[in-house]
């Protein structure tokens, strides 16, 4: 559905009159606010807002509206981002041998849950090719070894840049991306980590959880930063486990969490619900 | 903490300019919006908003502000309600022999979770008197029999009216209130029902659940209307059960749900988060 | 992995000596008990047990062991069922246009979560054929109309009988099976109903839930009996919803529940964890 | 209810014939098994079992039965513990200024959820005295400073030893117990930590969680060992939080978790459901 709808995401120092000024500028151009959510962080003295509005009744045009928003934005020193619903975003999914998150994203996309185009699947293994093909998504096999890492990342970057992809989703991609690569996509790479972060950072979190004897396990989706598994957390979920569960059982139970938690993060991104600040996220629901 | 804060709850037919007009009137009087949440129901064409704002920087006075809101309210045919945080609300808790919800409310109140005065505990049994006394809350024993129901309700009503109580909380109160009594307190009586409504209406829901063999049980807090267990639902929660659980186990597990679900509903009411329409609720979180 | 492992499921009137007799017969033949779970229903005076044991150290042979179990079974009037892990069970999945549960079962099977052969997919629509083919599963298109229902069911029955299928899984199959068909497969047809039964029986449960204004929705897997949506419940799960969620949002959130709840029920069946009695289930976990 | 029921907890190296031998000895003395749960850890090659049985039909006497169990225990090198339901266990609750867990335990005890005698409340602050008195439980004020820690612990130990207390429950007790004190009560001190361990060890876990920006918080009950917050985990639970939640909100939401998670651990201990090995627990449910 290509609705005439836009979403405005705003972050700025908290000040009086912010809400009224933004509402006024939208109203002044005939835009009808459909949803509005805001958050003030009293410690950081920051203000965040998400406004979704209907453009079909615009009394001016988009350029005028954008100029109006820009003017308010400058007055209040806002970071702001305006997205039109009819522009279809492109995402790239990076996968390795584990296929459950990849399948999950493709099926949800097909069911209409993810408003985007899945422009490509990139994997360091060839296994996922038939899966991508089944869903009609271009597949690129980009093998990675310690020696070829830089060139592999360059190849991936080229594919992404050429196609206008704006979000990279690591669907249990088992390679650690270089700082240089990560730096190219600030708050634009979403990873799924198979633990309830900050517990069990790094390799084999299910084994770590098993050995610790925890009674719940979790999954965490987060933006990727240069620090491994330390980026801003977007979504988390947990499930009960018991002494009966082997490491394999934790892996199996965890898969269900990983799928939901990754898909929810991607969905939140595509609906412009996420703002990042101070190493954390605001996720408007 | 008697902050200089007010909350405005609004319900009206959806129209363009609503958000801007309300934001403008607050800004015009120097009120600083702290939180804002809104909801549009496209089917009912209704608009709902909750605005919480700081009055400490008011450039006019409260009377002017209220006049301003009234003027906007009339323009948009709003139902609106303005509450000042420093006015302490009074609630009455109705209890019977089961004491867990009563204890829970009293302890949460003491911990500062419920911003109100618990003006009285009314029970049809004398057992709860020492509990009320321990927490320094007045206790009234109002026995109820089939014959005395009308006079008992009249006595309760008198106690409530005399003390300025605005919310009645049925903390596992085991009497069915008459339609006449209920009609006096529209959306002002909150009940906890010990099932996941609409399943298991009426008596002995845990036994019903046991006999049906469900794998989860629930609890539901709702406003009381003339139809038994059919009032607008405010909050629900569920917990897993298994074939191992006897009816007594369901009762025990259910108590934990009932406490949380009732307290959450009361808290939501006290924070002006609930709007009722079309037999349902909007609960701003 | 075709382990030398067997599972014994037992139901009988509760009597002293049951546990010892079964343990003794297994020990006497050299079988090593790996897992044992039991349940006594004091109201029904019934005893239930699941025993999983290792056959690799058997000092006699399987026929002797079975004779030993049969002798104990007769002594205690047991219903019992012995399954060898190496015998691969066959299941048939019935689907309609909704594909999420079908995909989910196929992917879990491929990931090794479901120890069975998915012998066929039967659908009253042709849409699922490419999905079945992608996973290498035979597909049968069996259209159903009011007029052809009897012959369609006969065709399905023939396919099932010919292939030795022992469990039918209704993966959001949108046809109501006739009593005659259902009677052929007692406790052998598992359905997923998209509500928290017994709430919202019948058609459009998400719409019913939306109109009621519940704060959680659920999904229920159950054995199919002649009474619509009334068969013994195997598994249930719930998820929070709010006034923000449209019917479509409930459908989307519900899909996640349906997948997990149906797959868990199938898995429990395949691992011989379910016993049915008195319209309810014992599910050993 | 002082039923004629006993519970046997067993841990030993895994060997064939274990289950049959224990079942046989109980049957041989006329004990009727009510519940049985077992677990084999294939990595540690360990076997664990919990047997609950009815003594009312004993054909010998308890001494003979215990001798029979002892004989089997020696044959299989078992650690075993036999508890009779009619012996009322005594527990001591250690508290500080936070009263929610203390209240919760006392109320659950009064509701019959905890089969024990709460022999005393010990606190380093006098505040809890009226609470203990309300529930008719002896209260001891044992102040602790850096200088008096050793003598305070000695005083507590004396009170406990004199009264036959077998379990110490730290209900948000804000003092770190010395290694010497802890060593006196192996697997007999249960603590509640207000985080989802192993995340956020140490002080101010809610603040740590707030700063990390997690989307769920948790609580963990565990046995106390010499390593701070590292003892075997008994029970955990989590709840969703969001960017809207201040540290105070996390504290409030966390209280609900802490109460449930601590009470569940105490209940599991009192019902002889917990076995400790390899720094972890088996908790039979």
PDB file of N, CA, C and O in Angstrom, chain D residues 183-245:
ATOM      1  N   UNK D 183      30.254 -20.328  54.997  1.00  0.00           N
ATOM      2  CA  UNK D 183      30.758 -21.709  55.019  1.00  0.00           C
ATOM      3  C   UNK D 183      29.977 -22.574  56.002  1.00  0.00           C
ATOM      4  O   UNK D 183      29.947 -23.802  55.885  1.00  0.00           O
ATOM      5  N   UNK D 184      29.352 -21.946  56.978  1.00  0.00           N
ATOM      6  CA  UNK D 184      28.569 -22.715  57.963  1.00  0.00           C
ATOM      7  C   UNK D 184      27.265 -23.240  57.381  1.00  0.00           C
ATOM      8  O   UNK D 184      26.641 -24.131  57.958  1.00  0.00           O
ATOM      9  N   UNK D 185      26.818 -22.654  56.284  1.00  0.00           N
ATOM     10  CA  UNK D 185      25.487 -23.002  55.749  1.00  0.00           C
ATOM     11  C   UNK D 185      25.551 -23.341  54.265  1.00  0.00           C
ATOM     12  O   UNK D 185      25.002 -22.626  53.430  1.00  0.00           O
ATOM     13  N   UNK D 186      26.233 -24.413  53.900  1.00  0.00           N
ATOM     14  CA  UNK D 186      26.340 -24.730  52.467  1.00  0.00           C
ATOM     15  C   UNK D 186      24.976 -25.099  51.887  1.00  0.00           C
ATOM     16  O   UNK D 186      24.276 -25.948  52.445  1.00  0.00           O
ATOM     17  N   UNK D 187      24.616 -24.445  50.785  1.00  0.00           N
ATOM     18  CA  UNK D 187      23.303 -24.647  50.130  1.00  0.00           C
ATOM     19  C   UNK D 187      22.158 -24.456  51.111  1.00  0.00           C
ATOM     20  O   UNK D 187      21.102 -25.059  50.985  1.00  0.00           O
ATOM     21  N   UNK D 188      22.387 -23.597  52.083  1.00  0.00           N
ATOM     22  CA  UNK D 188      21.333 -23.340  53.071  1.00  0.00           C
ATOM     23  C   UNK D 188      21.073 -21.845  53.244  1.00  0.00           C
ATOM     24  O   UNK D 188      20.338 -21.442  54.150  1.00  0.00           O
ATOM     25  N   UNK D 189      21.681 -21.016  52.398  1.00  0.00           N
ATOM     26  CA  UNK D 189      21.365 -19.584  52.391  1.00  0.00           C
ATOM     27  C   UNK D 189      20.891 -19.232  50.980  1.00  0.00           C
ATOM     28  O   UNK D 189      21.611 -19.449  50.005  1.00  0.00           O
ATOM     29  N   UNK D 190      19.690 -18.704  50.877  1.00  0.00           N
ATOM     30  CA  UNK D 190      19.147 -18.297  49.579  1.00  0.00           C
ATOM     31  C   UNK D 190      19.095 -16.773  49.523  1.00  0.00           C
ATOM     32  O   UNK D 190      18.582 -16.128  50.433  1.00  0.00           O
ATOM     33  N   UNK D 191      19.640 -16.231  48.467  1.00  0.00           N
ATOM     34  CA  UNK D 191      19.655 -14.778  48.276  1.00  0.00           C
ATOM     35  C   UNK D 191      18.824 -14.410  47.052  1.00  0.00           C
ATOM     36  O   UNK D 191      18.660 -15.213  46.138  1.00  0.00           O
ATOM     37  N   UNK D 192      18.324 -13.176  47.044  1.00  0.00           N
ATOM     38  CA  UNK D 192      17.693 -12.641  45.833  1.00  0.00           C
ATOM     39  C   UNK D 192      18.594 -11.522  45.314  1.00  0.00           C
ATOM     40  O   UNK D 192      18.918 -10.580  46.041  1.00  0.00           O
ATOM     41  N   UNK D 193      19.023 -11.669  44.067  1.00  0.00           N
ATOM     42  CA  UNK D 193      19.813 -10.596  43.454  1.00  0.00           C
ATOM     43  C   UNK D 193      18.938  -9.897  42.424  1.00  0.00           C
ATOM     44  O   UNK D 193      18.263 -10.559  41.636  1.00  0.00           O
ATOM     45  N   UNK D 194      18.974  -8.566  42.427  1.00  0.00           N
ATOM     46  CA  UNK D 194      18.038  -7.814  41.603  1.00  0.00           C
ATOM     47  C   UNK D 194      18.578  -7.557  40.201  1.00  0.00           C
ATOM     48  O   UNK D 194      18.533  -6.448  39.692  1.00  0.00           O
ATOM     49  N   UNK D 195      19.041  -8.640  39.574  1.00  0.00           N
ATOM     50  CA  UNK D 195      19.367  -8.578  38.147  1.00  0.00           C
ATOM     51  C   UNK D 195      19.278  -9.975  37.569  1.00  0.00           C
ATOM     52  O   UNK D 195      19.184 -10.963  38.297  1.00  0.00           O
ATOM     53  N   UNK D 196      19.331 -10.035  36.255  1.00  0.00           N
ATOM     54  CA  UNK D 196      19.344 -11.305  35.553  1.00  0.00           C
ATOM     55  C   UNK D 196      20.795 -11.764  35.487  1.00  0.00           C
ATOM     56  O   UNK D 196      21.486 -11.518  34.506  1.00  0.00           O
ATOM     57  N   UNK D 197      21.260 -12.418  36.539  1.00  0.00           N
ATOM     58  CA  UNK D 197      22.654 -12.872  36.575  1.00  0.00           C
ATOM     59  C   UNK D 197      22.926 -13.823  35.412  1.00  0.00           C
ATOM     60  O   UNK D 197      22.030 -14.556  35.019  1.00  0.00           O
ATOM     61  N   UNK D 198      24.152 -13.811  34.850  1.00  0.00           N
ATOM     62  CA  UNK D 198      25.338 -13.126  35.318  1.00  0.00           C
ATOM     63  C   UNK D 198      25.461 -11.668  34.881  1.00  0.00           C
ATOM     64  O   UNK D 198      26.530 -11.099  35.074  1.00  0.00           O
ATOM     65  N   UNK D 199      24.442 -11.058  34.327  1.00  0.00           N
ATOM     66  CA  UNK D 199      24.545  -9.637  33.994  1.00  0.00           C
ATOM     67  C   UNK D 199      24.376  -8.810  35.277  1.00  0.00           C
ATOM     68  O   UNK D 199      23.555  -9.144  36.122  1.00  0.00           O
ATOM     69  N   UNK D 200      25.154  -7.776  35.387  1.00  0.00           N
ATOM     70  CA  UNK D 200      24.991  -6.786  36.454  1.00  0.00           C
ATOM     71  C   UNK D 200      25.204  -7.361  37.850  1.00  0.00           C
ATOM     72  O   UNK D 200      24.359  -7.254  38.740  1.00  0.00           O
ATOM     73  N   UNK D 201      26.352  -7.980  38.019  1.00  0.00           N
ATOM     74  CA  UNK D 201      26.793  -8.414  39.345  1.00  0.00           C
ATOM     75  C   UNK D 201      27.040  -7.180  40.206  1.00  0.00           C
ATOM     76  O   UNK D 201      27.327  -6.099  39.684  1.00  0.00           O
ATOM     77  N   UNK D 202      26.906  -7.313  41.505  1.00  0.00           N
ATOM     78  CA  UNK D 202      27.347  -6.271  42.428  1.00  0.00           C
ATOM     79  C   UNK D 202      26.307  -5.218  42.716  1.00  0.00           C
ATOM     80  O   UNK D 202      25.105  -5.464  42.655  1.00  0.00           O
ATOM     81  N   UNK D 203      26.771  -4.012  42.993  1.00  0.00           N
ATOM     82  CA  UNK D 203      25.898  -2.956  43.512  1.00  0.00           C
ATOM     83  C   UNK D 203      25.097  -2.291  42.395  1.00  0.00           C
ATOM     84  O   UNK D 203      25.523  -2.236  41.247  1.00  0.00           O
ATOM     85  N   UNK D 204      23.927  -1.793  42.768  1.00  0.00           N
ATOM     86  CA  UNK D 204      23.100  -0.984  41.871  1.00  0.00           C
ATOM     87  C   UNK D 204      22.823  -1.607  40.510  1.00  0.00           C
ATOM     88  O   UNK D 204      22.984  -0.959  39.471  1.00  0.00           O
ATOM     89  N   UNK D 205      22.369  -2.828  40.482  1.00  0.00           N
ATOM     90  CA  UNK D 205      22.121  -3.445  39.170  1.00  0.00           C
ATOM     91  C   UNK D 205      21.056  -2.721  38.346  1.00  0.00           C
ATOM     92  O   UNK D 205      21.141  -2.726  37.125  1.00  0.00           O
ATOM     93  N   UNK D 206      20.070  -2.110  38.993  1.00  0.00           N
ATOM     94  CA  UNK D 206      19.053  -1.411  38.205  1.00  0.00           C
ATOM     95  C   UNK D 206      19.655  -0.191  37.522  1.00  0.00           C
ATOM     96  O   UNK D 206      19.298   0.132  36.386  1.00  0.00           O
ATOM     97  N   UNK D 207      20.567   0.486  38.229  1.00  0.00           N
ATOM     98  CA  UNK D 207      21.248   1.611  37.583  1.00  0.00           C
ATOM     99  C   UNK D 207      22.112   1.115  36.428  1.00  0.00           C
ATOM    100  O   UNK D 207      22.135   1.706  35.347  1.00  0.00           O
ATOM    101  N   UNK D 208      22.824   0.023  36.661  1.00  0.00           N
ATOM    102  CA  UNK D 208      23.631  -0.555  35.579  1.00  0.00           C
ATOM    103  C   UNK D 208      22.744  -0.904  34.370  1.00  0.00           C
ATOM    104  O   UNK D 208      23.124  -0.650  33.219  1.00  0.00           O
ATOM    105  N   UNK D 209      21.598  -1.479  34.650  1.00  0.00           N
ATOM    106  CA  UNK D 209      20.694  -1.869  33.559  1.00  0.00           C
ATOM    107  C   UNK D 209      20.183  -0.639  32.819  1.00  0.00           C
ATOM    108  O   UNK D 209      20.097  -0.621  31.587  1.00  0.00           O
ATOM    109  N   UNK D 210      19.878   0.395  33.573  1.00  0.00           N
ATOM    110  CA  UNK D 210      19.406   1.643  32.970  1.00  0.00           C
ATOM    111  C   UNK D 210      20.480   2.214  32.048  1.00  0.00           C
ATOM    112  O   UNK D 210      20.197   2.645  30.923  1.00  0.00           O
ATOM    113  N   UNK D 211      21.702   2.221  32.540  1.00  0.00           N
ATOM    114  CA  UNK D 211      22.775   2.829  31.749  1.00  0.00           C
ATOM    115  C   UNK D 211      23.114   2.012  30.505  1.00  0.00           C
ATOM    116  O   UNK D 211      23.489   2.559  29.477  1.00  0.00           O
ATOM    117  N   UNK D 212      22.956   0.712  30.618  1.00  0.00           N
ATOM    118  CA  UNK D 212      23.219  -0.149  29.461  1.00  0.00           C
ATOM    119  C   UNK D 212      22.093  -0.043  28.435  1.00  0.00           C
ATOM    120  O   UNK D 212      22.288  -0.341  27.254  1.00  0.00           O
ATOM    121  N   UNK D 213      20.916   0.360  28.884  1.00  0.00           N
ATOM    122  CA  UNK D 213      19.799   0.469  27.943  1.00  0.00           C
ATOM    123  C   UNK D 213      19.162  -0.857  27.572  1.00  0.00           C
ATOM    124  O   UNK D 213      18.656  -1.015  26.466  1.00  0.00           O
ATOM    125  N   UNK D 214      19.166  -1.813  28.485  1.00  0.00           N
ATOM    126  CA  UNK D 214      18.541  -3.109  28.194  1.00  0.00           C
ATOM    127  C   UNK D 214      17.031  -2.940  28.053  1.00  0.00           C
ATOM    128  O   UNK D 214      16.444  -1.988  28.567  1.00  0.00           O
ATOM    129  N   UNK D 215      16.404  -3.884  27.366  1.00  0.00           N
ATOM    130  CA  UNK D 215      14.960  -3.833  27.120  1.00  0.00           C
ATOM    131  C   UNK D 215      14.205  -4.805  28.026  1.00  0.00           C
ATOM    132  O   UNK D 215      12.980  -4.928  27.923  1.00  0.00           O
ATOM    133  N   UNK D 216      14.940  -5.542  28.855  1.00  0.00           N
ATOM    134  CA  UNK D 216      14.315  -6.377  29.876  1.00  0.00           C
ATOM    135  C   UNK D 216      15.197  -6.332  31.118  1.00  0.00           C
ATOM    136  O   UNK D 216      16.420  -6.211  31.007  1.00  0.00           O
ATOM    137  N   UNK D 217      14.581  -6.415  32.272  1.00  0.00           N
ATOM    138  CA  UNK D 217      15.357  -6.590  33.504  1.00  0.00           C
ATOM    139  C   UNK D 217      14.953  -7.911  34.130  1.00  0.00           C
ATOM    140  O   UNK D 217      13.941  -8.501  33.765  1.00  0.00           O
ATOM    141  N   UNK D 218      15.761  -8.355  35.096  1.00  0.00           N
ATOM    142  CA  UNK D 218      15.483  -9.646  35.688  1.00  0.00           C
ATOM    143  C   UNK D 218      15.795  -9.688  37.171  1.00  0.00           C
ATOM    144  O   UNK D 218      16.269  -8.706  37.754  1.00  0.00           O
ATOM    145  N   UNK D 219      15.485 -10.813  37.762  1.00  0.00           N
ATOM    146  CA  UNK D 219      15.847 -11.086  39.147  1.00  0.00           C
ATOM    147  C   UNK D 219      16.266 -12.544  39.231  1.00  0.00           C
ATOM    148  O   UNK D 219      15.792 -13.376  38.453  1.00  0.00           O
ATOM    149  N   UNK D 220      17.161 -12.828  40.165  1.00  0.00           N
ATOM    150  CA  UNK D 220      17.778 -14.147  40.276  1.00  0.00           C
ATOM    151  C   UNK D 220      17.844 -14.564  41.733  1.00  0.00           C
ATOM    152  O   UNK D 220      18.397 -13.833  42.551  1.00  0.00           O
ATOM    153  N   UNK D 221      17.298 -15.731  42.058  1.00  0.00           N
ATOM    154  CA  UNK D 221      17.537 -16.271  43.402  1.00  0.00           C
ATOM    155  C   UNK D 221      18.591 -17.359  43.292  1.00  0.00           C
ATOM    156  O   UNK D 221      18.606 -18.130  42.329  1.00  0.00           O
ATOM    157  N   UNK D 222      19.481 -17.387  44.266  1.00  0.00           N
ATOM    158  CA  UNK D 222      20.593 -18.327  44.188  1.00  0.00           C
ATOM    159  C   UNK D 222      21.067 -18.676  45.589  1.00  0.00           C
ATOM    160  O   UNK D 222      20.818 -17.931  46.542  1.00  0.00           O
ATOM    161  N   UNK D 223      21.748 -19.800  45.683  1.00  0.00           N
ATOM    162  CA  UNK D 223      22.402 -20.135  46.944  1.00  0.00           C
ATOM    163  C   UNK D 223      23.622 -19.242  47.111  1.00  0.00           C
ATOM    164  O   UNK D 223      24.305 -18.906  46.136  1.00  0.00           O
ATOM    165  N   UNK D 224      23.883 -18.876  48.333  1.00  0.00           N
ATOM    166  CA  UNK D 224      25.021 -18.002  48.611  1.00  0.00           C
ATOM    167  C   UNK D 224      26.268 -18.837  48.806  1.00  0.00           C
ATOM    168  O   UNK D 224      26.261 -19.824  49.546  1.00  0.00           O
ATOM    169  N   UNK D 225      27.311 -18.440  48.072  1.00  0.00           N
ATOM    170  CA  UNK D 225      28.630 -19.051  48.251  1.00  0.00           C
ATOM    171  C   UNK D 225      29.625 -17.931  48.558  1.00  0.00           C
ATOM    172  O   UNK D 225      29.240 -16.763  48.644  1.00  0.00           O
ATOM    173  N   UNK D 226      30.877 -18.285  48.704  1.00  0.00           N
ATOM    174  CA  UNK D 226      31.876 -17.277  49.062  1.00  0.00           C
ATOM    175  C   UNK D 226      32.053 -16.237  47.951  1.00  0.00           C
ATOM    176  O   UNK D 226      32.433 -15.100  48.217  1.00  0.00           O
ATOM    177  N   UNK D 227      31.766 -16.617  46.710  1.00  0.00           N
ATOM    178  CA  UNK D 227      31.896 -15.667  45.596  1.00  0.00           C
ATOM    179  C   UNK D 227      30.616 -14.845  45.444  1.00  0.00           C
ATOM    180  O   UNK D 227      29.546 -15.395  45.179  1.00  0.00           O
ATOM    181  N   UNK D 228      30.732 -13.564  45.538  1.00  0.00           N
ATOM    182  CA  UNK D 228      29.575 -12.671  45.510  1.00  0.00           C
ATOM    183  C   UNK D 228      28.734 -12.866  44.237  1.00  0.00           C
ATOM    184  O   UNK D 228      29.240 -12.739  43.124  1.00  0.00           O
ATOM    185  N   UNK D 229      27.458 -13.143  44.420  1.00  0.00           N
ATOM    186  CA  UNK D 229      26.492 -13.261  43.311  1.00  0.00           C
ATOM    187  C   UNK D 229      26.853 -14.359  42.307  1.00  0.00           C
ATOM    188  O   UNK D 229      26.419 -14.323  41.153  1.00  0.00           O
ATOM    189  N   UNK D 230      27.649 -15.342  42.747  1.00  0.00           N
ATOM    190  CA  UNK D 230      28.089 -16.397  41.830  1.00  0.00           C
ATOM    191  C   UNK D 230      27.558 -17.766  42.203  1.00  0.00           C
ATOM    192  O   UNK D 230      27.867 -18.750  41.536  1.00  0.00           O
ATOM    193  N   UNK D 231      26.777 -17.859  43.270  1.00  0.00           N
ATOM    194  CA  UNK D 231      26.303 -19.167  43.710  1.00  0.00           C
ATOM    195  C   UNK D 231      25.308 -19.776  42.743  1.00  0.00           C
ATOM    196  O   UNK D 231      24.791 -19.100  41.848  1.00  0.00           O
ATOM    197  N   UNK D 232      25.027 -21.072  42.909  1.00  0.00           N
ATOM    198  CA  UNK D 232      24.113 -21.795  42.005  1.00  0.00           C
ATOM    199  C   UNK D 232      22.751 -21.112  41.902  1.00  0.00           C
ATOM    200  O   UNK D 232      22.109 -20.832  42.908  1.00  0.00           O
ATOM    201  N   UNK D 233      22.339 -20.892  40.677  1.00  0.00           N
ATOM    202  CA  UNK D 233      21.073 -20.198  40.402  1.00  0.00           C
ATOM    203  C   UNK D 233      19.897 -21.151  40.594  1.00  0.00           C
ATOM    204  O   UNK D 233      19.908 -22.267  40.087  1.00  0.00           O
ATOM    205  N   UNK D 234      18.884 -20.685  41.313  1.00  0.00           N
ATOM    206  CA  UNK D 234      17.695 -21.510  41.559  1.00  0.00           C
ATOM    207  C   UNK D 234      16.544 -21.101  40.638  1.00  0.00           C
ATOM    208  O   UNK D 234      15.858 -21.942  40.068  1.00  0.00           O
ATOM    209  N   UNK D 235      16.334 -19.801  40.513  1.00  0.00           N
ATOM    210  CA  UNK D 235      15.164 -19.332  39.758  1.00  0.00           C
ATOM    211  C   UNK D 235      15.458 -17.942  39.203  1.00  0.00           C
ATOM    212  O   UNK D 235      16.141 -17.139  39.844  1.00  0.00           O
ATOM    213  N   UNK D 236      14.912 -17.663  38.024  1.00  0.00           N
ATOM    214  CA  UNK D 236      15.062 -16.350  37.409  1.00  0.00           C
ATOM    215  C   UNK D 236      13.763 -15.953  36.725  1.00  0.00           C
ATOM    216  O   UNK D 236      12.989 -16.799  36.294  1.00  0.00           O
ATOM    217  N   UNK D 237      13.542 -14.667  36.626  1.00  0.00           N
ATOM    218  CA  UNK D 237      12.413 -14.156  35.856  1.00  0.00           C
ATOM    219  C   UNK D 237      12.805 -12.805  35.280  1.00  0.00           C
ATOM    220  O   UNK D 237      13.719 -12.143  35.768  1.00  0.00           O
ATOM    221  N   UNK D 238      12.101 -12.410  34.220  1.00  0.00           N
ATOM    222  CA  UNK D 238      12.396 -11.143  33.552  1.00  0.00           C
ATOM    223  C   UNK D 238      11.094 -10.392  33.261  1.00  0.00           C
ATOM    224  O   UNK D 238      10.027 -10.978  33.230  1.00  0.00           O
ATOM    225  N   UNK D 239      11.232  -9.095  33.012  1.00  0.00           N
ATOM    226  CA  UNK D 239      10.078  -8.279  32.634  1.00  0.00           C
ATOM    227  C   UNK D 239      10.557  -7.205  31.657  1.00  0.00           C
ATOM    228  O   UNK D 239      11.700  -6.754  31.723  1.00  0.00           O
ATOM    229  N   UNK D 240       9.693  -6.820  30.747  1.00  0.00           N
ATOM    230  CA  UNK D 240      10.050  -5.813  29.740  1.00  0.00           C
ATOM    231  C   UNK D 240      10.171  -4.426  30.361  1.00  0.00           C
ATOM    232  O   UNK D 240       9.368  -4.042  31.207  1.00  0.00           O
ATOM    233  N   UNK D 241      11.141  -3.674  29.897  1.00  0.00           N
ATOM    234  CA  UNK D 241      11.245  -2.263  30.239  1.00  0.00           C
ATOM    235  C   UNK D 241      11.477  -1.495  28.938  1.00  0.00           C
ATOM    236  O   UNK D 241      11.714  -2.094  27.889  1.00  0.00           O
ATOM    237  N   UNK D 242      11.379  -0.185  29.018  1.00  0.00           N
ATOM    238  CA  UNK D 242      11.589   0.603  27.805  1.00  0.00           C
ATOM    239  C   UNK D 242      12.336   1.883  28.151  1.00  0.00           C
ATOM    240  O   UNK D 242      12.662   2.136  29.310  1.00  0.00           O
ATOM    241  N   UNK D 243      12.564   2.678  27.115  1.00  0.00           N
ATOM    242  CA  UNK D 243      13.257   3.947  27.323  1.00  0.00           C
ATOM    243  C   UNK D 243      12.471   4.860  28.260  1.00  0.00           C
ATOM    244  O   UNK D 243      13.017   5.789  28.827  1.00  0.00           O
ATOM    245  N   UNK D 244      11.174   4.614  28.402  1.00  0.00           N
ATOM    246  CA  UNK D 244      10.364   5.452  29.284  1.00  0.00           C
ATOM    247  C   UNK D 244      10.682   5.224  30.762  1.00  0.00           C
ATOM    248  O   UNK D 244      10.358   6.055  31.604  1.00  0.00           O
ATOM    249  N   UNK D 245      11.241   4.069  31.078  1.00  0.00           N
ATOM    250  CA  UNK D 245      11.429   3.699  32.480  1.00  0.00           C
ATOM    251  C   UNK D 245      12.678   4.346  33.065  1.00  0.00           C
ATOM    252  O   UNK D 245      13.785   4.153  32.572  1.00  0.00           O
TER     253      UNK D 245
END
